[in-house]
Amino acid sequence: MQYLKTILIAIILLCINNQMAGQGYNVIFSKNTFTPLSSGIRLHIEPEIPFNQKIELPFSFKFFGKSHQKAWIRDGYLAFSEDRSQYIDVCYADLETSPLSKIIYSTEGTSGKRIFKIEWQNVAFSDDSIGNGYATFQLWLYEENGKSEMHFGN
């Protein structure tokens, strides 16, 4: 089942890469070890209620040519506008929070070289078509070069 989930994520990322390539973005795959966030700000969530928390970013992040100072952390993605017209969808699935879910964010590094990290822990697949029903993943935004990375746990 883990193999099927990995293949599904790879296909989704390839589709995203094709869409983003025209905008000057690339998707790179690597097999690094997933490291959960050990500290950070834990957001209050209500299980099975769509999550939408506005936050101030620790630095201005440029996405599709526009600089953003705020964002909305939602169920599995980060939006740069309330209407969801600009967003990074990490898992690209119908997700919802559960009693096991946690959403944490933190900033690491020094000014000019900071990394903003968001972690979704044990977020449930709404239709449970993937198998185990839960996913843990992270989104990293880099201040220095405007790069974003997606990290997938279990």
Short mmCIF file of C-alpha atoms in Angstrom, two decimals:
data_model
loop_
_atom_site.label_atom_id
_atom_site.label_comp_id
_atom_site.label_asym_id
_atom_site.label_seq_id
_atom_site.Cartn_x
_atom_site.Cartn_y
_atom_site.Cartn_z
CA MET A 1 0.00 0.00 0.00
CA GLN A 2 2.93 2.38 0.76
CA TYR A 3 4.23 1.76 -2.78
CA LEU A 4 0.83 2.75 -4.25
CA LYS A 5 0.78 5.94 -2.15
CA THR A 6 4.31 6.82 -3.32
CA ILE A 7 3.36 6.29 -6.98
CA LEU A 8 0.22 8.42 -6.56
CA ILE A 9 2.19 11.27 -5.00
CA ALA A 10 4.82 11.06 -7.77
CA ILE A 11 2.14 11.29 -10.48
CA ILE A 12 0.54 14.29 -8.78
CA LEU A 13 3.91 16.03 -8.44
CA LEU A 14 4.70 15.39 -12.10
CA CYS A 15 1.40 17.01 -13.09
CA ILE A 16 2.17 19.97 -10.83
CA ASN A 17 5.68 20.17 -12.33
CA ASN A 18 4.25 20.36 -15.87
CA GLN A 19 1.93 23.19 -14.82
CA MET A 20 4.63 25.05 -12.92
CA ALA A 21 7.39 24.66 -15.51
CA GLY A 22 5.84 27.40 -17.60
CA GLN A 23 6.14 29.70 -14.58
CA GLY A 24 9.84 28.98 -14.01
CA TYR A 25 9.34 26.40 -11.23
CA ASN A 26 10.75 22.87 -11.08
CA VAL A 27 9.96 19.79 -9.03
CA ILE A 28 12.93 17.74 -7.84
CA PHE A 29 12.55 14.31 -6.21
CA SER A 30 14.94 13.07 -3.53
CA LYS A 31 14.92 10.36 -0.85
CA ASN A 32 15.81 12.29 2.30
CA THR A 33 14.76 11.10 5.74
CA PHE A 34 11.59 12.75 7.06
CA THR A 35 12.23 14.59 10.32
CA PRO A 36 9.16 15.72 12.29
CA LEU A 37 9.22 19.25 13.72
CA SER A 38 10.34 19.06 17.35
CA SER A 39 8.96 22.47 18.30
CA GLY A 40 6.91 25.34 16.94
CA ILE A 41 3.54 27.00 17.17
CA ARG A 42 0.72 24.47 17.37
CA LEU A 43 -2.51 25.70 15.84
CA HIS A 44 -5.86 24.98 17.44
CA ILE A 45 -7.95 22.74 15.20
CA GLU A 46 -11.45 21.35 15.47
CA PRO A 47 -11.70 17.78 14.12
CA GLU A 48 -13.68 17.38 10.90
CA ILE A 49 -14.21 21.15 10.52
CA PRO A 50 -12.44 22.72 7.51
CA PHE A 51 -9.26 24.34 8.78
CA ASN A 52 -8.37 27.89 7.72
CA GLN A 53 -5.87 29.84 9.84
CA LYS A 54 -4.45 33.18 8.67
CA ILE A 55 -0.83 33.79 9.70
CA GLU A 56 1.84 36.42 9.12
CA LEU A 57 4.82 34.94 7.30
CA PRO A 58 8.21 35.55 8.99
CA PHE A 59 9.54 36.99 5.73
CA SER A 60 8.21 38.14 2.37
CA PHE A 61 7.80 35.09 0.12
CA LYS A 62 7.61 35.50 -3.65
CA PHE A 63 5.20 33.14 -5.41
CA PHE A 64 4.35 33.41 -9.12
CA GLY A 65 5.90 36.87 -9.27
CA LYS A 66 4.08 38.36 -6.28
CA SER A 67 5.50 38.92 -2.78
CA HIS A 68 3.39 37.71 0.12
CA GLN A 69 3.60 38.66 3.80
CA LYS A 70 0.61 36.60 4.96
CA ALA A 71 -0.85 33.20 4.19
CA TRP A 72 -3.69 30.88 5.15
CA ILE A 73 -2.83 27.42 6.45
CA ARG A 74 -5.61 25.07 5.36
CA ASP A 75 -6.33 21.34 5.22
CA GLY A 76 -3.19 20.19 3.39
CA TYR A 77 -2.23 23.37 1.57
CA LEU A 78 -0.96 26.91 2.03
CA ALA A 79 -2.91 29.70 0.33
CA PHE A 80 -1.51 33.15 -0.37
CA SER A 81 -4.98 34.68 -0.82
CA GLU A 82 -8.31 34.22 0.93
CA ASP A 83 -9.98 33.18 -2.32
CA ARG A 84 -7.38 30.42 -2.90
CA SER A 85 -6.31 31.88 -6.24
CA GLN A 86 -2.64 31.33 -5.34
CA TYR A 87 -1.66 28.34 -3.25
CA ILE A 88 0.75 25.44 -2.77
CA ASP A 89 -1.19 22.19 -2.40
CA VAL A 90 1.18 19.79 -0.72
CA CYS A 91 -0.86 16.60 -0.82
CA TYR A 92 -3.46 17.36 -3.52
CA ALA A 93 -6.13 15.19 -1.93
CA ASP A 94 -9.42 15.73 -0.12
CA LEU A 95 -8.15 16.02 3.47
CA GLU A 96 -9.69 16.84 6.81
CA THR A 97 -8.49 17.12 10.37
CA SER A 98 -9.24 14.38 12.87
CA PRO A 99 -8.81 13.99 16.65
CA LEU A 100 -5.28 12.69 15.87
CA SER A 101 -4.33 15.71 13.73
CA LYS A 102 -1.86 18.46 14.62
CA ILE A 103 -0.76 21.45 12.57
CA ILE A 104 2.52 23.06 13.64
CA TYR A 105 4.71 25.76 12.10
CA SER A 106 8.12 27.19 12.92
CA THR A 107 10.90 29.30 11.47
CA GLU A 108 14.55 28.26 11.50
CA GLY A 109 17.73 30.09 10.53
CA THR A 110 18.93 33.68 10.57
CA SER A 111 17.62 36.73 8.72
CA GLY A 112 18.12 36.33 4.97
CA LYS A 113 18.48 32.54 5.28
CA ARG A 114 15.34 31.55 7.18
CA ILE A 115 13.18 28.52 6.42
CA PHE A 116 9.47 28.63 7.30
CA LYS A 117 8.16 25.11 7.96
CA ILE A 118 4.58 23.90 8.30
CA GLU A 119 3.78 20.34 9.35
CA TRP A 120 0.43 18.62 9.01
CA GLN A 121 0.42 15.54 11.28
CA ASN A 122 -2.08 12.71 10.91
CA VAL A 123 -4.39 14.53 8.51
CA ALA A 124 -7.18 12.22 7.36
CA PHE A 125 -8.03 11.35 3.77
CA SER A 126 -11.74 12.17 3.49
CA ASP A 127 -12.61 9.18 1.33
CA ASP A 128 -9.89 6.87 2.76
CA SER A 129 -9.13 5.62 -0.76
CA ILE A 130 -5.36 5.67 -0.14
CA GLY A 131 -5.38 2.94 2.49
CA ASN A 132 -4.21 3.82 5.98
CA GLY A 133 -6.33 6.96 6.05
CA TYR A 134 -3.77 9.44 7.45
CA ALA A 135 -0.84 11.45 6.14
CA THR A 136 1.94 13.51 7.70
CA PHE A 137 3.80 16.03 5.55
CA GLN A 138 5.60 19.36 5.58
CA LEU A 139 5.97 22.44 3.41
CA TRP A 140 9.21 24.45 3.64
CA LEU A 141 9.53 28.00 2.26
CA TYR A 142 13.05 29.41 1.82
CA GLU A 143 13.69 33.11 2.33
CA GLU A 144 17.06 33.16 0.54
CA ASN A 145 15.97 31.87 -2.87
CA GLY A 146 12.14 31.64 -2.83
CA LYS A 147 12.30 27.86 -3.12
CA SER A 148 9.62 25.63 -1.62
CA GLU A 149 10.00 21.98 -0.65
CA MET A 150 7.49 19.29 0.20
CA HIS A 151 8.46 16.57 2.65
CA PHE A 152 6.34 13.46 3.17
CA GLY A 153 6.31 11.26 6.27
CA ASN A 154 4.05 8.29 6.88
#
